[in-house]
């Protein structure tokens, strides 16, 4: 009987399978518990198979970080689009707040991936794709500030883009690290987050006026 040709690594989507298993492992074990061998085991392939797509553990982590930034940008854009579609009120200010909501929601839903994306480890993962993905998120902050204070000087716009990004990132990072909100209910935390985002947007507009 003729033998059928074996499928490489048991399936044709090895890269995607490794990324998927790697992401699940990252969320379960964190960066310190992350190994290529365990990713391969979870993907159902030999421990040597990942080398065909990822030469090192850093390559796979960089891939996950790129995915994270793409998803972060998508979450920010989706929330802003919802706010823009609400014909009522707020304009550029509500757009800025909504982007922050998307940022925080992504971080809260993917804490280990979010930590990887902005950790010291990410510095050694730097690739052109990762740099571009991170820059796209920064550009979203800058574009929202530009829309909120279109007549401000370039220096003030840059300062307020830094301020907006730092406010959103700082709050959710402290929250995920357990530095704030430890005794708050999820409803109270959402209220605190919205309050901070509103104050941030109001400050941007006031300084840029």
PDB file of C-alpha atoms in Angstrom:
ATOM      1  CA  UNK A   1       0.000   0.000   0.000  1.00  0.00           C
ATOM      2  CA  UNK A   2       1.369   3.412  -0.954  1.00  0.00           C
ATOM      3  CA  UNK A   3       2.282   5.616   1.970  1.00  0.00           C
ATOM      4  CA  UNK A   4       0.720   9.069   2.074  1.00  0.00           C
ATOM      5  CA  UNK A   5       3.055  11.995   2.505  1.00  0.00           C
ATOM      6  CA  UNK A   6       3.210  13.093   6.126  1.00  0.00           C
ATOM      7  CA  UNK A   7       2.013  16.557   6.955  1.00  0.00           C
ATOM      8  CA  UNK A   8       4.867  18.629   8.404  1.00  0.00           C
ATOM      9  CA  UNK A   9       4.601  19.046  12.159  1.00  0.00           C
ATOM     10  CA  UNK A  10       1.125  17.458  12.168  1.00  0.00           C
ATOM     11  CA  UNK A  11      -0.629  20.519  10.753  1.00  0.00           C
ATOM     12  CA  UNK A  12      -0.139  23.287   8.222  1.00  0.00           C
ATOM     13  CA  UNK A  13      -0.463  26.216  10.587  1.00  0.00           C
ATOM     14  CA  UNK A  14       2.580  25.773  12.765  1.00  0.00           C
ATOM     15  CA  UNK A  15       3.444  29.448  13.136  1.00  0.00           C
ATOM     16  CA  UNK A  16      -0.101  30.349  14.148  1.00  0.00           C
ATOM     17  CA  UNK A  17      -0.353  27.352  16.482  1.00  0.00           C
ATOM     18  CA  UNK A  18       2.888  28.269  18.237  1.00  0.00           C
ATOM     19  CA  UNK A  19       1.787  31.867  18.619  1.00  0.00           C
ATOM     20  CA  UNK A  20      -1.558  30.744  20.010  1.00  0.00           C
ATOM     21  CA  UNK A  21      -0.055  28.294  22.480  1.00  0.00           C
ATOM     22  CA  UNK A  22       2.605  30.837  23.380  1.00  0.00           C
ATOM     23  CA  UNK A  23       0.044  33.468  24.163  1.00  0.00           C
ATOM     24  CA  UNK A  24      -1.938  31.125  26.386  1.00  0.00           C
ATOM     25  CA  UNK A  25       1.267  30.107  28.167  1.00  0.00           C
ATOM     26  CA  UNK A  26       2.268  33.741  28.631  1.00  0.00           C
ATOM     27  CA  UNK A  27      -1.053  34.592  30.267  1.00  0.00           C
ATOM     28  CA  UNK A  28      -0.824  31.542  32.540  1.00  0.00           C
ATOM     29  CA  UNK A  29       2.847  31.625  33.537  1.00  0.00           C
ATOM     30  CA  UNK A  30       4.107  35.090  32.675  1.00  0.00           C
ATOM     31  CA  UNK A  31       7.389  35.864  30.966  1.00  0.00           C
ATOM     32  CA  UNK A  32       9.469  33.920  33.515  1.00  0.00           C
ATOM     33  CA  UNK A  33       7.506  30.723  32.906  1.00  0.00           C
ATOM     34  CA  UNK A  34       7.654  31.025  29.122  1.00  0.00           C
ATOM     35  CA  UNK A  35       9.636  28.401  27.173  1.00  0.00           C
ATOM     36  CA  UNK A  36       9.726  27.331  23.536  1.00  0.00           C
ATOM     37  CA  UNK A  37       9.635  23.702  24.593  1.00  0.00           C
ATOM     38  CA  UNK A  38       6.336  24.171  26.423  1.00  0.00           C
ATOM     39  CA  UNK A  39       4.891  26.134  23.514  1.00  0.00           C
ATOM     40  CA  UNK A  40       5.811  23.258  21.200  1.00  0.00           C
ATOM     41  CA  UNK A  41       4.288  20.696  23.566  1.00  0.00           C
ATOM     42  CA  UNK A  42       1.037  22.613  23.712  1.00  0.00           C
ATOM     43  CA  UNK A  43       0.996  22.987  19.940  1.00  0.00           C
ATOM     44  CA  UNK A  44       1.452  19.224  19.613  1.00  0.00           C
ATOM     45  CA  UNK A  45       4.801  19.307  17.825  1.00  0.00           C
ATOM     46  CA  UNK A  46       8.351  18.285  18.659  1.00  0.00           C
ATOM     47  CA  UNK A  47      10.510  20.614  20.728  1.00  0.00           C
ATOM     48  CA  UNK A  48      12.701  21.208  17.659  1.00  0.00           C
ATOM     49  CA  UNK A  49       9.840  22.259  15.368  1.00  0.00           C
ATOM     50  CA  UNK A  50       9.598  25.932  16.479  1.00  0.00           C
ATOM     51  CA  UNK A  51      13.075  26.609  15.038  1.00  0.00           C
ATOM     52  CA  UNK A  52      11.560  26.558  11.549  1.00  0.00           C
ATOM     53  CA  UNK A  53       9.696  29.765  12.345  1.00  0.00           C
ATOM     54  CA  UNK A  54      11.296  31.177  15.503  1.00  0.00           C
ATOM     55  CA  UNK A  55      15.051  30.957  15.917  1.00  0.00           C
ATOM     56  CA  UNK A  56      14.829  31.808  19.597  1.00  0.00           C
ATOM     57  CA  UNK A  57      12.388  32.426  22.404  1.00  0.00           C
ATOM     58  CA  UNK A  58      12.850  36.160  21.827  1.00  0.00           C
ATOM     59  CA  UNK A  59      11.582  35.809  18.262  1.00  0.00           C
ATOM     60  CA  UNK A  60       8.333  34.243  19.447  1.00  0.00           C
ATOM     61  CA  UNK A  61       7.918  36.814  22.227  1.00  0.00           C
ATOM     62  CA  UNK A  62       8.465  39.586  19.669  1.00  0.00           C
ATOM     63  CA  UNK A  63       5.752  38.045  17.501  1.00  0.00           C
ATOM     64  CA  UNK A  64       3.353  38.068  20.444  1.00  0.00           C
ATOM     65  CA  UNK A  65       4.221  41.675  21.277  1.00  0.00           C
ATOM     66  CA  UNK A  66       3.529  42.725  17.672  1.00  0.00           C
ATOM     67  CA  UNK A  67       0.150  40.992  17.812  1.00  0.00           C
ATOM     68  CA  UNK A  68      -0.530  42.757  21.093  1.00  0.00           C
ATOM     69  CA  UNK A  69       0.146  46.212  19.699  1.00  0.00           C
ATOM     70  CA  UNK A  70      -2.054  45.498  16.670  1.00  0.00           C
ATOM     71  CA  UNK A  71      -4.880  44.415  18.963  1.00  0.00           C
ATOM     72  CA  UNK A  72      -4.332  47.386  21.258  1.00  0.00           C
ATOM     73  CA  UNK A  73      -4.595  49.774  18.319  1.00  0.00           C
ATOM     74  CA  UNK A  74      -7.734  47.976  17.131  1.00  0.00           C
ATOM     75  CA  UNK A  75      -9.328  48.226  20.593  1.00  0.00           C
ATOM     76  CA  UNK A  76      -8.573  51.954  20.795  1.00  0.00           C
ATOM     77  CA  UNK A  77      -9.917  52.550  17.288  1.00  0.00           C
ATOM     78  CA  UNK A  78     -13.087  50.542  17.889  1.00  0.00           C
ATOM     79  CA  UNK A  79     -13.958  52.396  21.102  1.00  0.00           C
ATOM     80  CA  UNK A  80     -13.277  55.754  19.450  1.00  0.00           C
ATOM     81  CA  UNK A  81     -15.475  54.795  16.481  1.00  0.00           C
ATOM     82  CA  UNK A  82     -18.308  53.921  18.852  1.00  0.00           C
ATOM     83  CA  UNK A  83     -17.961  57.292  20.557  1.00  0.00           C
ATOM     84  CA  UNK A  84     -17.830  59.096  17.218  1.00  0.00           C
ATOM     85  CA  UNK A  85     -20.910  57.215  16.082  1.00  0.00           C
ATOM     86  CA  UNK A  86     -22.836  58.426  19.089  1.00  0.00           C
ATOM     87  CA  UNK A  87     -24.184  61.526  17.419  1.00  0.00           C
ATOM     88  CA  UNK A  88     -24.709  63.258  20.671  1.00  0.00           C
ATOM     89  CA  UNK A  89     -21.873  65.118  22.243  1.00  0.00           C
ATOM     90  CA  UNK A  90     -18.307  65.349  23.189  1.00  0.00           C
ATOM     91  CA  UNK A  91     -16.641  65.566  19.809  1.00  0.00           C
ATOM     92  CA  UNK A  92     -12.848  65.316  19.886  1.00  0.00           C
ATOM     93  CA  UNK A  93     -12.849  65.127  23.679  1.00  0.00           C
ATOM     94  CA  UNK A  94     -15.078  62.041  23.772  1.00  0.00           C
ATOM     95  CA  UNK A  95     -12.878  60.501  21.058  1.00  0.00           C
ATOM     96  CA  UNK A  96      -9.832  60.982  23.280  1.00  0.00           C
ATOM     97  CA  UNK A  97     -11.623  59.486  26.285  1.00  0.00           C
ATOM     98  CA  UNK A  98     -12.921  56.539  24.255  1.00  0.00           C
ATOM     99  CA  UNK A  99      -9.449  55.704  22.987  1.00  0.00           C
ATOM    100  CA  UNK A 100      -8.332  55.563  26.596  1.00  0.00           C
ATOM    101  CA  UNK A 101     -11.218  53.221  27.418  1.00  0.00           C
ATOM    102  CA  UNK A 102     -10.072  50.890  24.626  1.00  0.00           C
ATOM    103  CA  UNK A 103      -6.495  51.042  25.884  1.00  0.00           C
ATOM    104  CA  UNK A 104      -7.482  50.152  29.434  1.00  0.00           C
ATOM    105  CA  UNK A 105      -9.893  47.425  28.342  1.00  0.00           C
ATOM    106  CA  UNK A 106      -7.208  45.719  26.271  1.00  0.00           C
ATOM    107  CA  UNK A 107      -4.701  45.878  29.118  1.00  0.00           C
ATOM    108  CA  UNK A 108      -7.192  44.520  31.654  1.00  0.00           C
ATOM    109  CA  UNK A 109      -8.137  41.662  29.350  1.00  0.00           C
ATOM    110  CA  UNK A 110      -4.551  40.733  28.438  1.00  0.00           C
ATOM    111  CA  UNK A 111      -2.416  41.630  31.474  1.00  0.00           C
ATOM    112  CA  UNK A 112       0.609  39.397  30.804  1.00  0.00           C
ATOM    113  CA  UNK A 113       0.770  40.327  27.129  1.00  0.00           C
ATOM    114  CA  UNK A 114       0.422  44.006  28.020  1.00  0.00           C
ATOM    115  CA  UNK A 115       3.268  43.658  30.513  1.00  0.00           C
ATOM    116  CA  UNK A 116       5.436  42.018  27.858  1.00  0.00           C
ATOM    117  CA  UNK A 117       4.730  44.781  25.349  1.00  0.00           C
ATOM    118  CA  UNK A 118       6.002  47.481  27.710  1.00  0.00           C
ATOM    119  CA  UNK A 119       8.527  45.561  29.798  1.00  0.00           C
ATOM    120  CA  UNK A 120      12.295  45.806  29.876  1.00  0.00           C
ATOM    121  CA  UNK A 121      12.335  42.467  28.078  1.00  0.00           C
ATOM    122  CA  UNK A 122      10.676  44.192  25.123  1.00  0.00           C
ATOM    123  CA  UNK A 123      13.825  46.270  24.631  1.00  0.00           C
ATOM    124  CA  UNK A 124      15.781  43.195  23.583  1.00  0.00           C
ATOM    125  CA  UNK A 125      12.959  42.030  21.308  1.00  0.00           C
ATOM    126  CA  UNK A 126      13.095  45.119  19.110  1.00  0.00           C
ATOM    127  CA  UNK A 127      12.353  44.360  15.455  1.00  0.00           C
ATOM    128  CA  UNK A 128      11.148  46.650  12.638  1.00  0.00           C
ATOM    129  CA  UNK A 129       7.662  45.116  12.894  1.00  0.00           C
ATOM    130  CA  UNK A 130       7.523  45.634  16.657  1.00  0.00           C
ATOM    131  CA  UNK A 131       8.786  49.205  16.420  1.00  0.00           C
ATOM    132  CA  UNK A 132       6.176  50.002  13.756  1.00  0.00           C
ATOM    133  CA  UNK A 133       3.347  48.430  15.750  1.00  0.00           C
ATOM    134  CA  UNK A 134       4.280  50.381  18.894  1.00  0.00           C
ATOM    135  CA  UNK A 135       4.594  53.594  16.875  1.00  0.00           C
ATOM    136  CA  UNK A 136       1.085  53.084  15.491  1.00  0.00           C
ATOM    137  CA  UNK A 137      -0.317  53.182  19.029  1.00  0.00           C
ATOM    138  CA  UNK A 138       1.615  56.347  19.836  1.00  0.00           C
ATOM    139  CA  UNK A 139       0.298  57.886  16.623  1.00  0.00           C
ATOM    140  CA  UNK A 140      -3.277  57.198  17.726  1.00  0.00           C
ATOM    141  CA  UNK A 141      -2.667  59.208  20.903  1.00  0.00           C
ATOM    142  CA  UNK A 142      -1.095  62.005  18.855  1.00  0.00           C
ATOM    143  CA  UNK A 143      -3.920  62.073  16.311  1.00  0.00           C
ATOM    144  CA  UNK A 144      -6.587  62.247  19.029  1.00  0.00           C
ATOM    145  CA  UNK A 145      -4.772  65.137  20.704  1.00  0.00           C
ATOM    146  CA  UNK A 146      -4.366  66.861  17.339  1.00  0.00           C
ATOM    147  CA  UNK A 147      -8.129  66.633  16.798  1.00  0.00           C
ATOM    148  CA  UNK A 148      -8.852  67.944  20.302  1.00  0.00           C
ATOM    149  CA  UNK A 149      -6.524  70.973  20.076  1.00  0.00           C
ATOM    150  CA  UNK A 150      -6.014  71.631  16.335  1.00  0.00           C
ATOM    151  CA  UNK A 151      -4.883  75.243  16.806  1.00  0.00           C
ATOM    152  CA  UNK A 152      -2.259  74.616  19.491  1.00  0.00           C
ATOM    153  CA  UNK A 153       1.440  74.818  18.716  1.00  0.00           C
ATOM    154  CA  UNK A 154       3.379  71.727  17.745  1.00  0.00           C
ATOM    155  CA  UNK A 155       5.229  71.800  21.055  1.00  0.00           C
ATOM    156  CA  UNK A 156       2.010  71.839  23.086  1.00  0.00           C
ATOM    157  CA  UNK A 157       0.478  69.075  20.978  1.00  0.00           C
ATOM    158  CA  UNK A 158       3.527  66.905  21.586  1.00  0.00           C
ATOM    159  CA  UNK A 159       3.472  67.653  25.288  1.00  0.00           C
ATOM    160  CA  UNK A 160      -0.232  66.821  25.523  1.00  0.00           C
ATOM    161  CA  UNK A 161       0.191  63.620  23.491  1.00  0.00           C
ATOM    162  CA  UNK A 162       2.856  62.546  25.985  1.00  0.00           C
ATOM    163  CA  UNK A 163       0.574  63.544  28.842  1.00  0.00           C
ATOM    164  CA  UNK A 164      -2.415  61.650  27.435  1.00  0.00           C
ATOM    165  CA  UNK A 165      -0.407  58.490  26.821  1.00  0.00           C
ATOM    166  CA  UNK A 166       1.278  58.622  30.215  1.00  0.00           C
ATOM    167  CA  UNK A 167      -2.015  59.199  32.033  1.00  0.00           C
ATOM    168  CA  UNK A 168      -3.772  56.233  30.453  1.00  0.00           C
ATOM    169  CA  UNK A 169      -0.788  53.903  30.644  1.00  0.00           C
ATOM    170  CA  UNK A 170       0.165  54.915  34.162  1.00  0.00           C
ATOM    171  CA  UNK A 171      -3.305  54.373  35.591  1.00  0.00           C
ATOM    172  CA  UNK A 172      -3.874  50.929  34.096  1.00  0.00           C
ATOM    173  CA  UNK A 173      -0.312  49.815  34.914  1.00  0.00           C
ATOM    174  CA  UNK A 174      -0.729  50.768  38.574  1.00  0.00           C
ATOM    175  CA  UNK A 175      -4.074  49.006  38.606  1.00  0.00           C
ATOM    176  CA  UNK A 176      -2.695  45.790  37.101  1.00  0.00           C
ATOM    177  CA  UNK A 177       0.223  45.868  39.537  1.00  0.00           C
ATOM    178  CA  UNK A 178      -2.184  46.116  42.452  1.00  0.00           C
ATOM    179  CA  UNK A 179      -0.849  49.514  43.496  1.00  0.00           C
ATOM    180  CA  UNK A 180      -4.279  51.141  43.360  1.00  0.00           C
ATOM    181  CA  UNK A 181      -7.878  49.999  43.494  1.00  0.00           C
ATOM    182  CA  UNK A 182      -7.265  46.858  45.506  1.00  0.00           C
ATOM    183  CA  UNK A 183     -10.446  47.260  47.542  1.00  0.00           C
ATOM    184  CA  UNK A 184     -12.615  48.706  44.774  1.00  0.00           C
ATOM    185  CA  UNK A 185     -15.363  46.814  42.981  1.00  0.00           C
ATOM    186  CA  UNK A 186     -15.083  46.434  39.204  1.00  0.00           C
ATOM    187  CA  UNK A 187     -17.783  49.081  38.858  1.00  0.00           C
ATOM    188  CA  UNK A 188     -15.853  51.486  41.068  1.00  0.00           C
ATOM    189  CA  UNK A 189     -12.657  50.854  39.111  1.00  0.00           C
ATOM    190  CA  UNK A 190     -14.406  51.635  35.832  1.00  0.00           C
ATOM    191  CA  UNK A 191     -15.723  54.853  37.354  1.00  0.00           C
ATOM    192  CA  UNK A 192     -12.227  55.816  38.525  1.00  0.00           C
ATOM    193  CA  UNK A 193     -10.826  55.089  35.094  1.00  0.00           C
ATOM    194  CA  UNK A 194     -13.479  57.176  33.329  1.00  0.00           C
ATOM    195  CA  UNK A 195     -12.951  59.998  35.811  1.00  0.00           C
ATOM    196  CA  UNK A 196      -9.231  60.018  35.112  1.00  0.00           C
ATOM    197  CA  UNK A 197      -9.785  59.907  31.346  1.00  0.00           C
ATOM    198  CA  UNK A 198     -12.239  62.794  31.521  1.00  0.00           C
ATOM    199  CA  UNK A 199      -9.815  64.846  33.596  1.00  0.00           C
ATOM    200  CA  UNK A 200      -7.031  64.025  31.158  1.00  0.00           C
ATOM    201  CA  UNK A 201      -9.113  65.132  28.153  1.00  0.00           C
ATOM    202  CA  UNK A 202     -10.220  68.324  29.906  1.00  0.00           C
ATOM    203  CA  UNK A 203      -6.603  69.160  30.713  1.00  0.00           C
ATOM    204  CA  UNK A 204      -5.526  68.573  27.126  1.00  0.00           C
ATOM    205  CA  UNK A 205      -8.213  70.945  25.856  1.00  0.00           C
ATOM    206  CA  UNK A 206      -7.520  73.580  28.520  1.00  0.00           C
ATOM    207  CA  UNK A 207      -3.762  73.626  27.925  1.00  0.00           C
ATOM    208  CA  UNK A 208      -4.219  73.616  24.161  1.00  0.00           C
ATOM    209  CA  UNK A 209      -6.776  76.427  24.056  1.00  0.00           C
TER     210      UNK A 209
END
